[in-house]
Amino acid sequence: MKKIVIIAIALVAFSCKGKEEESFGKEEPAASTEASSEGMPAVAQTPEELGATLFKGKGNCATCHQVDTKTIGPSVQDIAAVYKAKGGNIVAFLKDDAKPLVDPSQYEVMKANFAITKAMSIEELQGLEAYINSNLK
Ligand code: HEC
């Protein structure tokens, strides 16, 4: 009986040691691979690409604006066409410095997003404008 207990303890001790060594050896290279990919230089974006990323991402614009169909908000193509026809300034609108030109009856719905757009940098707003205008038919 005593012998079995000793063997059991020896086995447990041995298997624990084995696992520790194994995971130590495996984690090292994985961590360093991750660090090197994070450290890669950001790929340069055009304003239009930046705008597209913001529109679908942190700007949350795509929730209400489809490219070619009116959903909750007017389509991106319609916005681009109206701003071209009326000579409007999308950056000024998104900074809450200009009146709505597309669908003033629904302005209140869009206004809720100024909290997001007013916190954006001028480069980001110009990116959104470039992205919207790039969808002009
Ligand atoms: C909750 C829904 C919703 C979200 C999210 C949203 N919009 Fe709108 N947007 C609207 C509605 C509704 C209108 C129509 C009212 C209007 O024309 O002002 C509109 C209108 C617009 C217009 C035309 C404004 C004008 O002159 O009439 C622009 C430009 C615009 N949105 C850009 C954006 C951008 C950029 C984002 C993301 C940062 C965004 N929207 C997010 C609902 C939304």
Short mmCIF file of C-alpha atoms and ligand atoms in Angstrom, two decimals:
data_model
loop_
_atom_site.label_atom_id
_atom_site.label_comp_id
_atom_site.label_asym_id
_atom_site.label_seq_id
_atom_site.Cartn_x
_atom_site.Cartn_y
_atom_site.Cartn_z
CA MET A 1 0.00 0.00 0.00
CA LYS A 2 2.77 2.45 1.00
CA LYS A 3 4.64 1.60 -2.19
CA ILE A 4 1.63 2.42 -4.35
CA VAL A 5 1.21 5.81 -2.68
CA ILE A 6 4.86 6.66 -3.25
CA ILE A 7 4.62 5.65 -6.90
CA ALA A 8 1.45 7.74 -7.29
CA ILE A 9 3.12 10.81 -5.78
CA ALA A 10 6.16 10.29 -7.97
CA LEU A 11 3.96 10.01 -11.05
CA VAL A 12 2.00 13.16 -10.23
CA ALA A 13 5.17 15.11 -9.55
CA PHE A 14 6.72 13.89 -12.75
CA SER A 15 3.69 14.64 -14.94
CA CYS A 16 3.34 18.17 -13.50
CA LYS A 17 6.94 18.92 -14.21
CA GLY A 18 6.54 17.62 -17.73
CA LYS A 19 3.56 19.92 -18.44
CA GLU A 20 5.28 22.99 -17.09
CA GLU A 21 8.29 22.47 -19.28
CA GLU A 22 6.08 21.81 -22.30
CA SER A 23 3.97 24.96 -21.95
CA PHE A 24 7.01 27.08 -21.18
CA GLY A 25 8.64 25.95 -24.35
CA LYS A 26 5.49 26.51 -26.44
CA GLU A 27 4.43 29.94 -25.19
CA GLU A 28 7.69 31.74 -25.86
CA PRO A 29 7.68 31.75 -29.67
CA ALA A 30 3.90 32.39 -29.89
CA ALA A 31 4.20 35.54 -27.78
CA SER A 32 7.07 36.92 -29.77
CA THR A 33 5.26 36.30 -33.10
CA GLU A 34 2.29 38.31 -31.83
CA ALA A 35 4.48 41.19 -30.74
CA SER A 36 6.21 41.43 -34.09
CA SER A 37 2.94 41.52 -36.06
CA GLU A 38 1.59 44.27 -33.78
CA GLY A 39 4.74 46.25 -34.30
CA MET A 40 4.35 46.25 -38.07
CA PRO A 41 4.05 49.75 -39.55
CA ALA A 42 0.48 50.77 -40.41
CA VAL A 43 -0.25 50.62 -44.13
CA ALA A 44 -0.82 54.12 -45.52
CA GLN A 45 -4.50 54.78 -46.27
CA THR A 46 -6.04 57.19 -48.74
CA PRO A 47 -8.73 59.52 -47.29
CA GLU A 48 -11.33 57.42 -49.10
CA GLU A 49 -10.07 54.20 -47.51
CA LEU A 50 -9.98 55.81 -44.08
CA GLY A 51 -13.55 57.04 -44.66
CA ALA A 52 -14.74 53.59 -45.73
CA THR A 53 -13.22 52.07 -42.58
CA LEU A 54 -14.85 54.67 -40.33
CA PHE A 55 -18.18 54.46 -42.14
CA LYS A 56 -18.44 50.70 -41.56
CA GLY A 57 -16.60 50.71 -38.25
CA LYS A 58 -16.44 53.17 -35.39
CA GLY A 59 -18.65 55.77 -37.12
CA ASN A 60 -21.48 53.24 -37.16
CA CYS A 61 -22.82 55.01 -40.30
CA ALA A 62 -23.51 51.79 -42.23
CA THR A 63 -26.22 50.92 -39.68
CA CYS A 64 -28.45 53.57 -41.31
CA HIS A 65 -26.79 54.28 -44.68
CA GLN A 66 -26.50 51.70 -47.46
CA VAL A 67 -24.52 52.57 -50.60
CA ASP A 68 -27.38 52.38 -53.11
CA THR A 69 -30.62 51.89 -51.16
CA LYS A 70 -32.48 54.21 -48.81
CA THR A 71 -32.94 52.48 -45.44
CA ILE A 72 -33.20 54.48 -42.21
CA GLY A 73 -31.10 57.19 -43.80
CA PRO A 74 -30.68 58.22 -47.45
CA SER A 75 -28.33 56.10 -49.58
CA VAL A 76 -24.70 57.19 -49.80
CA GLN A 77 -25.21 57.72 -53.55
CA ASP A 78 -28.15 60.07 -52.93
CA ILE A 79 -26.20 62.05 -50.33
CA ALA A 80 -23.26 62.43 -52.76
CA ALA A 81 -25.60 63.53 -55.58
CA VAL A 82 -27.45 66.13 -53.48
CA TYR A 83 -24.21 67.55 -52.07
CA LYS A 84 -22.78 67.82 -55.58
CA ALA A 85 -25.93 69.45 -56.99
CA LYS A 86 -26.25 71.93 -54.11
CA GLY A 87 -22.53 72.51 -53.56
CA GLY A 88 -22.82 71.41 -49.93
CA ASN A 89 -20.03 70.72 -47.45
CA ILE A 90 -20.26 67.29 -45.81
CA VAL A 91 -17.48 68.04 -43.31
CA ALA A 92 -19.33 71.15 -42.09
CA PHE A 93 -22.58 69.17 -41.81
CA LEU A 94 -20.87 66.44 -39.73
CA LYS A 95 -19.38 69.11 -37.46
CA ASP A 96 -22.93 70.38 -36.89
CA ASP A 97 -22.01 73.65 -38.63
CA ALA A 98 -24.33 73.37 -41.64
CA LYS A 99 -28.01 72.74 -42.28
CA PRO A 100 -29.29 69.42 -43.69
CA LEU A 101 -29.67 69.40 -47.48
CA VAL A 102 -30.86 65.86 -48.19
CA ASP A 103 -33.84 65.04 -45.97
CA PRO A 104 -34.48 67.78 -43.40
CA SER A 105 -37.63 65.99 -42.20
CA GLN A 106 -35.43 63.20 -40.77
CA TYR A 107 -32.69 65.50 -39.48
CA GLU A 108 -33.36 64.63 -35.81
CA VAL A 109 -32.41 60.98 -36.46
CA MET A 110 -29.10 62.00 -38.03
CA LYS A 111 -28.40 64.62 -35.38
CA ALA A 112 -27.95 61.91 -32.75
CA ASN A 113 -24.71 60.96 -34.54
CA PHE A 114 -23.04 64.33 -34.15
CA ALA A 115 -21.74 63.17 -30.77
CA ILE A 116 -19.62 60.68 -32.73
CA THR A 117 -18.68 62.87 -35.71
CA LYS A 118 -17.85 65.97 -33.66
CA ALA A 119 -15.32 63.89 -31.73
CA MET A 120 -13.56 62.94 -34.99
CA SER A 121 -10.45 64.65 -36.34
CA ILE A 122 -10.61 66.77 -39.50
CA GLU A 123 -8.76 63.99 -41.36
CA GLU A 124 -11.43 61.51 -40.32
CA LEU A 125 -14.27 63.81 -41.41
CA GLN A 126 -12.55 64.50 -44.72
CA GLY A 127 -12.16 60.75 -45.10
CA LEU A 128 -15.90 60.24 -44.61
CA GLU A 129 -16.57 63.00 -47.16
CA ALA A 130 -14.17 61.40 -49.66
CA TYR A 131 -15.80 58.01 -49.13
CA ILE A 132 -19.32 59.43 -49.63
CA ASN A 133 -18.25 61.32 -52.77
CA SER A 134 -16.50 58.24 -54.16
CA ASN A 135 -19.93 56.61 -54.41
CA LEU A 136 -21.27 59.26 -56.78
CA LYS A 137 -22.88 57.50 -59.72
C1 HEC B 1 -29.44 56.25 -36.63
C2 HEC B 1 -29.32 56.28 -38.05
C3 HEC B 1 -28.17 57.04 -38.67
C4 HEC B 1 -26.82 56.85 -38.46
C5 HEC B 1 -26.16 55.86 -37.50
C6 HEC B 1 -26.14 57.77 -39.34
N1 HEC B 1 -27.04 58.50 -40.05
FE1 HEC B 1 -26.60 59.92 -41.46
N2 HEC B 1 -28.58 60.24 -41.71
C7 HEC B 1 -29.62 59.57 -41.08
C8 HEC B 1 -30.89 60.11 -41.53
C9 HEC B 1 -32.26 59.64 -41.08
C10 HEC B 1 -30.59 61.14 -42.44
C11 HEC B 1 -31.58 62.05 -43.18
C12 HEC B 1 -31.70 63.36 -42.44
C13 HEC B 1 -30.85 64.44 -43.03
O1 HEC B 1 -30.76 64.56 -44.24
O2 HEC B 1 -30.26 65.18 -42.23
C14 HEC B 1 -29.14 61.20 -42.54
C15 HEC B 1 -28.42 62.08 -43.33
C16 HEC B 1 -27.07 62.11 -43.51
C17 HEC B 1 -26.35 63.02 -44.38
C18 HEC B 1 -26.99 64.07 -45.26
C19 HEC B 1 -27.25 65.31 -44.41
C20 HEC B 1 -28.05 66.36 -45.09
O3 HEC B 1 -27.43 67.35 -45.55
O4 HEC B 1 -29.28 66.27 -45.17
C21 HEC B 1 -25.03 62.74 -44.26
C22 HEC B 1 -23.87 63.44 -44.96
C23 HEC B 1 -24.91 61.65 -43.31
N3 HEC B 1 -26.17 61.30 -42.87
C24 HEC B 1 -23.73 61.08 -42.94
C25 HEC B 1 -23.62 60.13 -41.93
C26 HEC B 1 -22.35 59.65 -41.43
C27 HEC B 1 -20.99 60.05 -41.97
C28 HEC B 1 -22.63 58.78 -40.41
C29 HEC B 1 -21.66 58.06 -39.52
C30 HEC B 1 -20.72 58.89 -38.78
C31 HEC B 1 -24.09 58.71 -40.29
N4 HEC B 1 -24.63 59.55 -41.23
C32 HEC B 1 -24.76 57.90 -39.38
C33 HEC B 1 -29.49 58.55 -40.19
C34 HEC B 1 -28.28 58.08 -39.69
#
